[in-house]
PDB file of C-alpha atoms in Angstrom:
ATOM      1  CA  MET M   1     -36.601   2.045  34.641  1.00  0.00           C
ATOM      2  CA  ARG M   2     -39.858   3.553  35.641  1.00  0.00           C
ATOM      3  CA  LYS M   3     -41.067   3.360  39.210  1.00  0.00           C
ATOM      4  CA  LYS M   4     -43.960   0.743  39.788  1.00  0.00           C
ATOM      5  CA  LEU M   5     -47.277   2.314  40.296  1.00  0.00           C
ATOM      6  CA  HIS M   6     -48.419   2.160  44.003  1.00  0.00           C
ATOM      7  CA  THR M   7     -52.308   1.970  44.827  1.00  0.00           C
ATOM      8  CA  HIS M   8     -54.616   1.459  47.647  1.00  0.00           C
ATOM      9  CA  TYR M   9     -54.943  -2.046  46.418  1.00  0.00           C
ATOM     10  CA  ASP M  10     -51.347  -2.654  47.198  1.00  0.00           C
ATOM     11  CA  ASN M  11     -51.616  -1.157  50.531  1.00  0.00           C
ATOM     12  CA  LEU M  12     -54.418  -3.840  51.367  1.00  0.00           C
ATOM     13  CA  LYS M  13     -52.703  -6.445  49.414  1.00  0.00           C
ATOM     14  CA  VAL M  14     -55.717  -7.320  47.225  1.00  0.00           C
ATOM     15  CA  ALA M  15     -56.352  -7.545  43.622  1.00  0.00           C
ATOM     16  CA  ARG M  16     -57.873  -4.638  41.722  1.00  0.00           C
ATOM     17  CA  ASN M  17     -61.019  -6.583  41.117  1.00  0.00           C
ATOM     18  CA  ALA M  18     -61.468  -7.943  44.627  1.00  0.00           C
ATOM     19  CA  PRO M  19     -65.071  -7.930  45.805  1.00  0.00           C
ATOM     20  CA  PRO M  20     -66.031  -5.797  48.929  1.00  0.00           C
ATOM     21  CA  GLU M  21     -65.988  -8.834  51.078  1.00  0.00           C
ATOM     22  CA  VAL M  22     -62.304  -9.640  50.284  1.00  0.00           C
ATOM     23  CA  ILE M  23     -61.377  -6.079  50.743  1.00  0.00           C
ATOM     24  CA  ARG M  24     -63.113  -5.981  54.071  1.00  0.00           C
ATOM     25  CA  ALA M  25     -61.315  -9.141  55.224  1.00  0.00           C
ATOM     26  CA  ALA M  26     -57.977  -8.024  54.193  1.00  0.00           C
ATOM     27  CA  TYR M  27     -58.498  -4.670  56.114  1.00  0.00           C
ATOM     28  CA  LYS M  28     -59.486  -6.650  59.340  1.00  0.00           C
ATOM     29  CA  THR M  29     -56.470  -9.001  59.039  1.00  0.00           C
ATOM     30  CA  LEU M  30     -53.881  -6.130  58.542  1.00  0.00           C
ATOM     31  CA  SER M  31     -55.554  -3.913  61.207  1.00  0.00           C
ATOM     32  CA  GLN M  32     -55.256  -6.958  63.710  1.00  0.00           C
ATOM     33  CA  LYS M  33     -51.501  -7.105  62.724  1.00  0.00           C
ATOM     34  CA  TYR M  34     -50.642  -3.468  62.908  1.00  0.00           C
ATOM     35  CA  HIS M  35     -53.079  -2.064  65.573  1.00  0.00           C
ATOM     36  CA  PRO M  36     -51.452   0.238  68.043  1.00  0.00           C
ATOM     37  CA  ASP M  37     -52.544  -2.036  70.833  1.00  0.00           C
ATOM     38  CA  ARG M  38     -50.337  -4.758  69.432  1.00  0.00           C
ATOM     39  CA  ASN M  39     -47.542  -2.387  68.519  1.00  0.00           C
ATOM     40  CA  PRO M  40     -46.979  -0.155  71.491  1.00  0.00           C
ATOM     41  CA  ASP M  41     -44.464   2.633  70.886  1.00  0.00           C
ATOM     42  CA  ASN M  42     -43.911   1.508  67.174  1.00  0.00           C
ATOM     43  CA  ALA M  43     -44.024   4.611  64.860  1.00  0.00           C
ATOM     44  CA  GLU M  44     -43.857   2.397  61.848  1.00  0.00           C
ATOM     45  CA  ALA M  45     -46.818   0.315  62.822  1.00  0.00           C
ATOM     46  CA  SER M  46     -48.827   3.487  63.557  1.00  0.00           C
ATOM     47  CA  ARG M  47     -47.924   4.729  60.023  1.00  0.00           C
ATOM     48  CA  ILE M  48     -48.935   1.683  58.283  1.00  0.00           C
ATOM     49  CA  MET M  49     -52.219   1.430  60.201  1.00  0.00           C
ATOM     50  CA  ALA M  50     -52.976   5.106  59.105  1.00  0.00           C
ATOM     51  CA  LEU M  51     -52.387   4.146  55.403  1.00  0.00           C
ATOM     52  CA  ILE M  52     -54.534   0.908  55.864  1.00  0.00           C
ATOM     53  CA  ASN M  53     -57.322   3.113  57.195  1.00  0.00           C
ATOM     54  CA  THR M  54     -56.962   5.501  54.228  1.00  0.00           C
ATOM     55  CA  SER M  55     -57.083   2.731  51.641  1.00  0.00           C
ATOM     56  CA  TYR M  56     -60.043   0.966  53.145  1.00  0.00           C
ATOM     57  CA  GLU M  57     -62.006   4.328  53.395  1.00  0.00           C
ATOM     58  CA  VAL M  58     -61.315   4.802  49.565  1.00  0.00           C
ATOM     59  CA  LEU M  59     -61.954   1.222  48.529  1.00  0.00           C
ATOM     60  CA  SER M  60     -65.114   0.754  50.734  1.00  0.00           C
ATOM     61  CA  ASP M  61     -66.707   3.523  49.075  1.00  0.00           C
ATOM     62  CA  GLN M  62     -68.101   2.775  45.542  1.00  0.00           C
ATOM     63  CA  GLU M  63     -67.752   6.412  44.208  1.00  0.00           C
ATOM     64  CA  LYS M  64     -64.223   6.768  45.772  1.00  0.00           C
ATOM     65  CA  ARG M  65     -63.058   3.433  44.477  1.00  0.00           C
ATOM     66  CA  LYS M  66     -64.257   4.447  40.890  1.00  0.00           C
ATOM     67  CA  SER M  67     -62.221   7.658  41.006  1.00  0.00           C
ATOM     68  CA  HIS M  68     -59.240   5.612  42.251  1.00  0.00           C
ATOM     69  CA  ASP M  69     -59.691   3.083  39.371  1.00  0.00           C
ATOM     70  CA  LEU M  70     -59.803   5.918  36.803  1.00  0.00           C
ATOM     71  CA  TRP M  71     -56.539   7.542  38.254  1.00  0.00           C
ATOM     72  CA  ILE M  72     -54.705   4.087  38.198  1.00  0.00           C
ATOM     73  CA  ALA M  73     -55.723   3.858  34.493  1.00  0.00           C
ATOM     74  CA  GLU M  74     -54.585   7.418  33.556  1.00  0.00           C
ATOM     75  CA  GLN M  75     -51.275   6.677  35.246  1.00  0.00           C
ATOM     76  CA  GLU M  76     -50.742   3.326  33.459  1.00  0.00           C
ATOM     77  CA  VAL M  77     -51.333   4.999  29.945  1.00  0.00           C
ATOM     78  CA  VAL M  78     -48.487   7.339  31.099  1.00  0.00           C
ATOM     79  CA  VAL M  79     -46.286   4.411  32.285  1.00  0.00           C
ATOM     80  CA  ARG M  80     -46.783   2.278  29.144  1.00  0.00           C
ATOM     81  CA  ARG M  81     -46.124   5.229  26.801  1.00  0.00           C
ATOM     82  CA  PRO M  82     -42.708   4.290  25.082  1.00  0.00           C
ATOM     83  CA  PRO M  83     -40.011   6.776  25.677  1.00  0.00           C
ATOM     84  CA  PRO M  84     -39.130   8.992  22.786  1.00  0.00           C
ATOM     85  CA  PRO M  85     -36.088   7.825  20.570  1.00  0.00           C
ATOM     86  CA  PRO M  86     -32.762   9.239  21.412  1.00  0.00           C
ATOM     87  CA  PRO M  87     -31.904  12.176  19.030  1.00  0.00           C
ATOM     88  CA  GLU M  88     -29.871  11.125  16.003  1.00  0.00           C
ATOM     89  CA  GLN M  89     -26.158  11.804  16.344  1.00  0.00           C
ATOM     90  CA  PRO M  90     -24.553  13.547  13.422  1.00  0.00           C
ATOM     91  CA  ARG M  91     -22.232  11.513  11.510  1.00  0.00           C
ATOM     92  CA  ALA M  92     -18.616  12.515  11.728  1.00  0.00           C
ATOM     93  CA  SER M  93     -17.608  14.277   8.432  1.00  0.00           C
ATOM     94  CA  ARG M  94     -14.673  12.728   6.748  1.00  0.00           C
ATOM     95  CA  ALA M  95     -11.449  14.735   7.083  1.00  0.00           C
ATOM     96  CA  GLU M  96     -10.417  16.315   3.874  1.00  0.00           C
ATOM     97  CA  PRO M  97      -6.838  15.814   2.988  1.00  0.00           C
ATOM     98  CA  ARG M  98      -4.593  18.683   3.543  1.00  0.00           C
ATOM     99  CA  THR M  99      -1.977  19.789   1.407  1.00  0.00           C
ATOM    100  CA  GLU M 100       0.945  21.852   2.363  1.00  0.00           C
ATOM    101  CA  SER M 101       1.080  25.017   0.428  1.00  0.00           C
ATOM    102  CA  ALA M 102       4.283  26.980  -0.092  1.00  0.00           C
ATOM    103  CA  ALA M 103       4.869  29.519   2.529  1.00  0.00           C
ATOM    104  CA  PRO M 104       3.874  32.897   1.255  1.00  0.00           C
ATOM    105  CA  LYS M 105       6.508  35.496   1.064  1.00  0.00           C
ATOM    106  CA  THR M 106       6.196  38.495   3.310  1.00  0.00           C
ATOM    107  CA  SER M 107       7.089  42.006   2.591  1.00  0.00           C
ATOM    108  CA  ALA M 108       9.145  44.530   5.055  1.00  0.00           C
ATOM    109  CA  SER M 109       5.873  46.221   5.755  1.00  0.00           C
ATOM    110  CA  ALA M 110       4.109  43.205   6.735  1.00  0.00           C
ATOM    111  CA  VAL M 111       6.848  42.212   9.042  1.00  0.00           C
ATOM    112  CA  PHE M 112       6.876  45.620  10.749  1.00  0.00           C
ATOM    113  CA  GLY M 113       3.104  45.271  11.184  1.00  0.00           C
ATOM    114  CA  SER M 114       3.329  42.099  12.816  1.00  0.00           C
ATOM    115  CA  ARG M 115       6.056  43.258  15.285  1.00  0.00           C
ATOM    116  CA  LEU M 116       3.902  46.381  16.142  1.00  0.00           C
ATOM    117  CA  ARG M 117       0.978  44.027  16.851  1.00  0.00           C
ATOM    118  CA  GLN M 118       3.199  41.761  19.062  1.00  0.00           C
ATOM    119  CA  HIS M 119       4.364  44.803  20.920  1.00  0.00           C
ATOM    120  CA  TRP M 120       0.899  46.144  21.741  1.00  0.00           C
ATOM    121  CA  ALA M 121      -0.226  42.708  22.774  1.00  0.00           C
ATOM    122  CA  THR M 122       2.527  42.262  25.074  1.00  0.00           C
ATOM    123  CA  ARG M 123       1.682  45.512  26.797  1.00  0.00           C
ATOM    124  CA  HIS M 124      -1.949  44.746  26.936  1.00  0.00           C
ATOM    125  CA  LEU M 125      -1.206  41.392  28.609  1.00  0.00           C
ATOM    126  CA  LEU M 126       1.104  42.807  31.104  1.00  0.00           C
ATOM    127  CA  ARG M 127      -1.487  45.479  32.123  1.00  0.00           C
ATOM    128  CA  TYR M 128      -4.583  43.080  32.238  1.00  0.00           C
ATOM    129  CA  GLY M 129      -3.065  39.664  32.689  1.00  0.00           C
ATOM    130  CA  LEU M 130      -3.710  39.560  36.314  1.00  0.00           C
ATOM    131  CA  LEU M 131      -7.519  40.184  35.748  1.00  0.00           C
ATOM    132  CA  TYR M 132      -7.617  37.615  33.154  1.00  0.00           C
ATOM    133  CA  ILE M 133      -6.025  35.117  35.442  1.00  0.00           C
ATOM    134  CA  SER M 134      -8.571  35.887  38.283  1.00  0.00           C
ATOM    135  CA  SER M 135     -11.474  35.719  35.781  1.00  0.00           C
ATOM    136  CA  ALA M 136     -10.244  32.310  34.622  1.00  0.00           C
ATOM    137  CA  VAL M 137      -9.965  30.915  38.165  1.00  0.00           C
ATOM    138  CA  PHE M 138     -13.373  32.080  39.033  1.00  0.00           C
ATOM    139  CA  ILE M 139     -15.044  30.565  35.929  1.00  0.00           C
ATOM    140  CA  TRP M 140     -13.227  27.269  36.479  1.00  0.00           C
ATOM    141  CA  THR M 141     -14.273  27.195  40.081  1.00  0.00           C
ATOM    142  CA  PHE M 142     -17.911  27.958  39.324  1.00  0.00           C
ATOM    143  CA  SER M 143     -18.157  25.406  36.461  1.00  0.00           C
ATOM    144  CA  SER M 144     -16.484  22.640  38.418  1.00  0.00           C
ATOM    145  CA  ASP M 145     -18.867  23.147  41.489  1.00  0.00           C
ATOM    146  CA  LYS M 146     -22.151  23.603  39.427  1.00  0.00           C
ATOM    147  CA  GLN M 147     -23.617  21.242  37.040  1.00  0.00           C
ATOM    148  CA  ALA M 148     -25.889  22.329  34.359  1.00  0.00           C
ATOM    149  CA  PRO M 149     -29.505  21.102  34.803  1.00  0.00           C
ATOM    150  CA  ALA M 150     -30.451  18.311  32.802  1.00  0.00           C
ATOM    151  CA  VAL M 151     -32.736  18.806  29.805  1.00  0.00           C
ATOM    152  CA  THR M 152     -35.972  16.760  30.209  1.00  0.00           C
ATOM    153  CA  MET M 153     -38.474  15.948  27.740  1.00  0.00           C
ATOM    154  CA  PRO M 154     -42.145  17.477  28.236  1.00  0.00           C
ATOM    155  CA  LYS M 155     -44.304  15.286  30.267  1.00  0.00           C
ATOM    156  CA  GLN M 156     -48.011  14.645  30.122  1.00  0.00           C
ATOM    157  CA  TYR M 157     -50.151  16.993  32.213  1.00  0.00           C
ATOM    158  CA  VAL M 158     -52.517  15.307  34.644  1.00  0.00           C
ATOM    159  CA  ALA M 159     -55.328  17.606  36.031  1.00  0.00           C
ATOM    160  CA  THR M 160     -56.034  15.227  38.922  1.00  0.00           C
ATOM    161  CA  PRO M 161     -52.934  14.771  41.295  1.00  0.00           C
ATOM    162  CA  PRO M 162     -52.055  11.232  41.980  1.00  0.00           C
ATOM    163  CA  MET M 163     -52.685   9.535  45.355  1.00  0.00           C
ATOM    164  CA  GLU M 164     -49.745   9.245  47.595  1.00  0.00           C
ATOM    165  CA  PRO M 165     -50.712   6.519  50.233  1.00  0.00           C
ATOM    166  CA  GLU M 166     -47.082   6.400  51.422  1.00  0.00           C
ATOM    167  CA  ALA M 167     -46.336   9.969  51.714  1.00  0.00           C
ATOM    168  CA  SER M 168     -46.727  11.389  55.192  1.00  0.00           C
ATOM    169  CA  LEU M 169     -46.554   9.737  58.542  1.00  0.00           C
ATOM    170  CA  THR M 170     -49.370  12.049  59.931  1.00  0.00           C
ATOM    171  CA  THR M 171     -52.458  11.207  58.007  1.00  0.00           C
ATOM    172  CA  SER M 172     -55.168  12.933  59.779  1.00  0.00           C
ATOM    173  CA  LYS M 173     -58.854  11.973  59.717  1.00  0.00           C
ATOM    174  CA  ARG M 174     -60.009  14.855  61.889  1.00  0.00           C
ATOM    175  CA  THR M 175     -62.811  16.978  60.353  1.00  0.00           C
ATOM    176  CA  PRO M 176     -64.468  19.906  61.979  1.00  0.00           C
ATOM    177  CA  PHE M 177     -67.840  18.080  62.306  1.00  0.00           C
ATOM    178  CA  ALA M 178     -69.080  14.871  63.904  1.00  0.00           C
ATOM    179  CA  PRO M 179     -70.731  12.316  61.522  1.00  0.00           C
ATOM    180  CA  ASN M 180     -74.162  13.760  62.096  1.00  0.00           C
ATOM    181  CA  GLY M 181     -73.059  17.275  61.003  1.00  0.00           C
ATOM    182  CA  ALA M 182     -72.805  18.794  64.448  1.00  0.00           C
ATOM    183  CA  PRO M 183     -69.556  20.579  65.501  1.00  0.00           C
ATOM    184  CA  TRP M 184     -67.332  18.868  67.904  1.00  0.00           C
ATOM    185  CA  PRO M 185     -67.494  20.369  71.490  1.00  0.00           C
ATOM    186  CA  HIS M 186     -64.729  22.553  72.425  1.00  0.00           C
ATOM    187  CA  ASN M 187     -64.185  20.319  75.754  1.00  0.00           C
ATOM    188  CA  ALA M 188     -65.096  16.757  76.571  1.00  0.00           C
ATOM    189  CA  GLY M 189     -68.833  16.219  76.379  1.00  0.00           C
ATOM    190  CA  TYR M 190     -71.764  15.002  74.637  1.00  0.00           C
ATOM    191  CA  VAL M 191     -71.989  15.638  70.882  1.00  0.00           C
ATOM    192  CA  ASP M 192     -75.132  17.591  69.952  1.00  0.00           C
ATOM    193  CA  GLY M 193     -77.714  15.799  67.963  1.00  0.00           C
ATOM    194  CA  TYR M 194     -77.438  12.281  69.347  1.00  0.00           C
ATOM    195  CA  PRO M 195     -79.998  10.867  71.757  1.00  0.00           C
ATOM    196  CA  LYS M 196     -79.103  10.195  75.418  1.00  0.00           C
ATOM    197  CA  LEU M 197     -80.594   6.940  76.361  1.00  0.00           C
ATOM    198  CA  ARG M 198     -80.945   4.714  79.699  1.00  0.00           C
ATOM    199  CA  MET M 199     -80.627   7.824  81.784  1.00  0.00           C
ATOM    200  CA  GLN M 200     -82.640   6.352  84.907  1.00  0.00           C
ATOM    201  CA  GLY M 201     -79.797   4.666  86.616  1.00  0.00           C
ATOM    202  CA  LEU M 202     -77.211   5.594  89.368  1.00  0.00           C
ATOM    203  CA  SER M 203     -74.067   4.160  87.865  1.00  0.00           C
ATOM    204  CA  THR M 204     -71.201   6.166  86.314  1.00  0.00           C
ATOM    205  CA  VAL M 205     -68.704   5.350  83.619  1.00  0.00           C
ATOM    206  CA  THR M 206     -65.590   7.553  83.354  1.00  0.00           C
ATOM    207  CA  VAL M 207     -63.474   7.286  79.980  1.00  0.00           C
ATOM    208  CA  ASP M 208     -59.963   8.330  80.520  1.00  0.00           C
ATOM    209  CA  ASN M 209     -58.176   9.564  77.418  1.00  0.00           C
ATOM    210  CA  ARG M 210     -55.120  11.395  79.237  1.00  0.00           C
ATOM    211  CA  GLN M 211     -52.748   8.744  78.043  1.00  0.00           C
ATOM    212  CA  ASN M 212     -53.548   9.394  74.381  1.00  0.00           C
ATOM    213  CA  ASP M 213     -52.380  12.476  72.330  1.00  0.00           C
ATOM    214  CA  GLY M 214     -55.157  12.189  69.892  1.00  0.00           C
ATOM    215  CA  ASP M 215     -59.002  13.246  70.120  1.00  0.00           C
ATOM    216  CA  VAL M 216     -61.538  10.531  70.301  1.00  0.00           C
ATOM    217  CA  PHE M 217     -65.175  10.093  69.409  1.00  0.00           C
ATOM    218  CA  VAL M 218     -66.548   7.536  72.033  1.00  0.00           C
ATOM    219  CA  LYS M 219     -69.801   5.586  72.161  1.00  0.00           C
ATOM    220  CA  LEU M 220     -71.277   3.759  75.156  1.00  0.00           C
ATOM    221  CA  VAL M 221     -72.935   0.833  73.582  1.00  0.00           C
ATOM    222  CA  TYR M 222     -75.710  -1.201  75.345  1.00  0.00           C
ATOM    223  CA  LEU M 223     -75.666  -4.873  74.787  1.00  0.00           C
ATOM    224  CA  GLY M 224     -79.171  -5.946  74.952  1.00  0.00           C
ATOM    225  CA  ASP M 225     -80.784  -9.321  74.612  1.00  0.00           C
ATOM    226  CA  ASP M 226     -81.583  -8.861  70.952  1.00  0.00           C
ATOM    227  CA  GLN M 227     -79.347  -6.144  69.417  1.00  0.00           C
ATOM    228  CA  ALA M 228     -76.777  -3.629  70.689  1.00  0.00           C
ATOM    229  CA  PHE M 229     -76.895  -0.066  70.031  1.00  0.00           C
ATOM    230  CA  PRO M 230     -75.312   3.122  71.421  1.00  0.00           C
ATOM    231  CA  VAL M 231     -76.902   4.909  74.122  1.00  0.00           C
ATOM    232  CA  ARG M 232     -74.474   7.962  74.668  1.00  0.00           C
ATOM    233  CA  GLN M 233     -72.014   9.553  72.017  1.00  0.00           C
ATOM    234  CA  PHE M 234     -69.395  11.969  73.373  1.00  0.00           C
ATOM    235  CA  PHE M 235     -66.223  13.634  72.392  1.00  0.00           C
ATOM    236  CA  ILE M 236     -62.879  13.631  74.515  1.00  0.00           C
ATOM    237  CA  PRO M 237     -59.994  15.693  73.418  1.00  0.00           C
ATOM    238  CA  ALA M 238     -56.409  14.510  73.676  1.00  0.00           C
ATOM    239  CA  ARG M 239     -55.210  14.268  77.258  1.00  0.00           C
ATOM    240  CA  GLY M 240     -58.788  14.438  78.609  1.00  0.00           C
ATOM    241  CA  LYS M 241     -61.486  12.472  80.142  1.00  0.00           C
ATOM    242  CA  PHE M 242     -65.401  12.310  80.579  1.00  0.00           C
ATOM    243  CA  THR M 243     -67.822  10.902  82.945  1.00  0.00           C
ATOM    244  CA  LEU M 244     -71.075   9.482  82.090  1.00  0.00           C
ATOM    245  CA  THR M 245     -73.754   9.692  84.784  1.00  0.00           C
ATOM    246  CA  LYS M 246     -77.123   8.202  85.560  1.00  0.00           C
ATOM    247  CA  VAL M 247     -76.517   5.049  83.556  1.00  0.00           C
ATOM    248  CA  ASN M 248     -78.962   2.303  83.855  1.00  0.00           C
ATOM    249  CA  PRO M 249     -77.756  -1.124  84.910  1.00  0.00           C
ATOM    250  CA  GLY M 250     -76.935  -3.636  82.294  1.00  0.00           C
ATOM    251  CA  ASP M 251     -74.117  -4.937  79.941  1.00  0.00           C
ATOM    252  CA  TYR M 252     -72.154  -2.412  77.868  1.00  0.00           C
ATOM    253  CA  ASP M 253     -68.908  -1.867  75.997  1.00  0.00           C
ATOM    254  CA  ILE M 254     -66.952   1.203  74.883  1.00  0.00           C
ATOM    255  CA  ARG M 255     -66.382   1.693  71.282  1.00  0.00           C
ATOM    256  CA  TYR M 256     -64.221   4.639  69.986  1.00  0.00           C
ATOM    257  CA  ARG M 257     -62.413   6.391  66.923  1.00  0.00           C
ATOM    258  CA  ASN M 258     -59.242   8.058  67.104  1.00  0.00           C
ATOM    259  CA  LEU M 259     -60.033  11.333  65.096  1.00  0.00           C
ATOM    260  CA  GLN M 260     -56.093  11.788  64.169  1.00  0.00           C
ATOM    261  CA  ASN M 261     -55.471   8.434  62.339  1.00  0.00           C
ATOM    262  CA  GLY M 262     -58.975   6.935  62.033  1.00  0.00           C
ATOM    263  CA  ALA M 263     -58.251   3.755  64.055  1.00  0.00           C
ATOM    264  CA  LEU M 264     -61.198   2.000  65.575  1.00  0.00           C
ATOM    265  CA  ALA M 265     -61.390  -0.226  68.747  1.00  0.00           C
ATOM    266  CA  ARG M 266     -63.736  -1.486  71.354  1.00  0.00           C
ATOM    267  CA  SER M 267     -63.442  -2.513  74.962  1.00  0.00           C
ATOM    268  CA  GLU M 268     -64.451  -5.918  76.393  1.00  0.00           C
ATOM    269  CA  ALA M 269     -67.869  -6.001  77.803  1.00  0.00           C
ATOM    270  CA  PHE M 270     -68.605  -4.917  81.395  1.00  0.00           C
ATOM    271  CA  LYS M 271     -71.625  -4.883  83.595  1.00  0.00           C
ATOM    272  CA  LEU M 272     -73.219  -2.113  85.611  1.00  0.00           C
ATOM    273  CA  GLU M 273     -75.024  -3.274  88.712  1.00  0.00           C
ATOM    274  CA  GLU M 274     -77.564  -1.816  91.298  1.00  0.00           C
ATOM    275  CA  SER M 275     -78.656  -3.381  94.479  1.00  0.00           C
ATOM    276  CA  SER M 276     -80.581  -2.487  97.497  1.00  0.00           C
ATOM    277  CA  THR M 277     -78.860  -2.820 100.772  1.00  0.00           C
ATOM    278  CA  THR M 278     -79.701  -1.865 104.405  1.00  0.00           C
ATOM    279  CA  GLU M 279     -77.580   1.099 104.025  1.00  0.00           C
ATOM    280  CA  GLY M 280     -79.095   2.211 100.734  1.00  0.00           C
ATOM    281  CA  ILE M 281     -78.528   1.429  97.096  1.00  0.00           C
ATOM    282  CA  GLN M 282     -75.176   0.280  95.828  1.00  0.00           C
ATOM    283  CA  PHE M 283     -74.342   1.013  92.229  1.00  0.00           C
ATOM    284  CA  SER M 284     -71.191   0.573  89.879  1.00  0.00           C
ATOM    285  CA  LYS M 285     -68.612   3.145  89.424  1.00  0.00           C
ATOM    286  CA  ILE M 286     -66.165   2.355  86.540  1.00  0.00           C
ATOM    287  CA  THR M 287     -63.153   4.140  85.043  1.00  0.00           C
ATOM    288  CA  MET M 288     -61.676   2.869  81.785  1.00  0.00           C
ATOM    289  CA  THR M 289     -58.484   4.043  80.127  1.00  0.00           C
ATOM    290  CA  LEU M 290     -58.409   4.287  76.429  1.00  0.00           C
ATOM    291  CA  TYR M 291     -55.464   2.453  74.737  1.00  0.00           C
ATOM    292  CA  LYS M 292     -53.306  -0.144  76.248  1.00  0.00           C
ATOM    293  CA  VAL M 293     -50.864   1.607  78.557  1.00  0.00           C
ATOM    294  CA  GLU M 294     -48.862   0.472  81.675  1.00  0.00           C
ATOM    295  CA  ASN M 295     -51.242  -0.488  84.536  1.00  0.00           C
ATOM    296  CA  GLY M 296     -54.132   0.089  82.080  1.00  0.00           C
ATOM    297  CA  ASN M 297     -57.308  -1.481  83.064  1.00  0.00           C
ATOM    298  CA  MET M 298     -58.980  -2.003  79.526  1.00  0.00           C
ATOM    299  CA  GLN M 299     -58.438  -4.724  76.995  1.00  0.00           C
ATOM    300  CA  THR M 300     -59.175  -3.537  73.487  1.00  0.00           C
ATOM    301  CA  TYR M 301     -60.221  -5.428  70.255  1.00  0.00           C
ATOM    302  CA  ASN M 302     -60.292  -4.400  66.651  1.00  0.00           C
ATOM    303  CA  LEU M 303     -63.397  -2.965  65.162  1.00  0.00           C
ATOM    304  CA  THR M 304     -64.864  -2.529  61.705  1.00  0.00           C
ATOM    305  CA  ASP M 305     -66.796   0.579  60.314  1.00  0.00           C
ATOM    306  CA  GLU M 306     -69.837  -1.532  60.258  1.00  0.00           C
ATOM    307  CA  GLU M 307     -69.528  -2.283  63.967  1.00  0.00           C
ATOM    308  CA  PHE M 308     -68.909   1.318  64.942  1.00  0.00           C
TER     309      PHE M 308
END
């Protein structure tokens, strides 16, 4: 029985002709179920989440989805090809009746020659018998421990290797460059090429990634009256942290991508405030811990690629 073909559609539990909005909804539902925040210390949930992200990355991209559909079609051609018929077994030949013939008469010279051959055979057996016995034991032991490899029929060659969505537990999304093409900083810091906005305030926001063993790409998003947009975009390595300074007062949230498995999340909204007092200006100073850990101070929510 041939193994059932497994595809990215199976990972997201959608039909192969599913429209983009159905694929997006399925991804969101599965992400909510297997997100690390809802499954702390669950290696299986992390593995499934990585597979879900990989499958959605392929099926949400039109060109990648076409390539995947082509691969499925090629594999199904191989699967549907009937197996070759078993080789025809030769028919047993009918035994010919045997008739006993009269025993031939032997002469004295034939008897002498036969006895001489028996004499030399006995001497040869006594001299080399031990060697024969050892060889026989070795051959028997070797043949009983080793099985001859099975002969397989030639298989169709496929130039493009098949996708393996359930292969490895450590599916990595990390690339040497940020989405804008700039290299990631060596240490925690802003990513080159992105603008730094709302820089006239006094408030600070510290993003703590020390509880996480994966690098993250983080955005500070300003929640304006009409639209939300990122005002700072920065990189934090695993076990690191970064502090944003001179942030204007207003409503914000934190959105981030785990660069090891591609998982997306956002924080709950928070407010930065500045007010004048008799002692000077008071301003907000916030520290946020990524991922939900013991004594953590940030509630996270699922996020789609469009929202990041």
